[in-house]
């Protein structure tokens, strides 16, 4: 086992996932709605806590794992979560009820993100998490950057595309989209960007004030 693999394994084993999120993870896997890893979820929770987020948008509900991690970091926040799969949203609702998340703290929207996001108010959210169709990741991130307030953060898990991003031979559309997203945002003066390669990867983009 190389140093990188050993580090990944240590980070995963050292991460403590709350029981209610672990139960949601089990249900997600049974449903086939691949959840973000606990180590990436914990990073999202820290960012939510550090930013004292009160309004969060999640693009891609899955079965509720990522949303629960965000609310774990900022339990006073209101989460708006969007997914085109009613079955996933139903599982997420059960997971949130199991976690005793107040009904007023979660808003579930059934629909395609590309159709829902243009109708949402810009500069109104503290965090936007993008975990939907990877083919549309660049479009969703553009929407996310529009929706967050100045100093707000867009989070993109799975950004390493299963290791494909670092492989120059891989040029399929999804890998190329993630690679372009990382390269373009790291050089943009409009955001402060950081790339974590722990777990499946997490791109963090915090907007910079125009003043």
PDB file of C-alpha atoms in Angstrom, residues 158-168 170 174-179 182-183 195:
ATOM      1  CA  UNK A 158     -16.608  13.509  -6.193  1.00  0.00           C
ATOM      2  CA  UNK A 159     -14.537  16.014  -8.112  1.00  0.00           C
ATOM      3  CA  UNK A 160     -11.604  13.623  -8.592  1.00  0.00           C
ATOM      4  CA  UNK A 161     -13.853  11.424 -10.787  1.00  0.00           C
ATOM      5  CA  UNK A 162     -12.672   8.201  -9.227  1.00  0.00           C
ATOM      6  CA  UNK A 163      -9.029   9.106  -9.811  1.00  0.00           C
ATOM      7  CA  UNK A 164      -9.600   9.931 -13.458  1.00  0.00           C
ATOM      8  CA  UNK A 165      -8.912  13.664 -13.143  1.00  0.00           C
ATOM      9  CA  UNK A 166      -5.242  13.094 -12.364  1.00  0.00           C
ATOM     10  CA  UNK A 167      -4.850  10.628 -15.247  1.00  0.00           C
ATOM     11  CA  UNK A 168      -3.969  12.588 -18.418  1.00  0.00           C
ATOM     12  CA  UNK A 170      -8.664   9.900 -19.329  1.00  0.00           C
ATOM     13  CA  UNK A 174     -17.289  13.614 -17.187  1.00  0.00           C
ATOM     14  CA  UNK A 175     -13.595  13.488 -16.310  1.00  0.00           C
ATOM     15  CA  UNK A 176     -12.846  16.350 -18.693  1.00  0.00           C
ATOM     16  CA  UNK A 177     -15.633  18.449 -17.143  1.00  0.00           C
ATOM     17  CA  UNK A 178     -14.296  17.976 -13.629  1.00  0.00           C
ATOM     18  CA  UNK A 179     -10.739  18.643 -14.777  1.00  0.00           C
ATOM     19  CA  UNK A 182     -10.815  22.564 -11.202  1.00  0.00           C
ATOM     20  CA  UNK A 183      -8.372  24.279 -13.513  1.00  0.00           C
ATOM     21  CA  UNK A 195      -9.095  21.100  -3.623  1.00  0.00           C
TER      22      UNK A 195
END
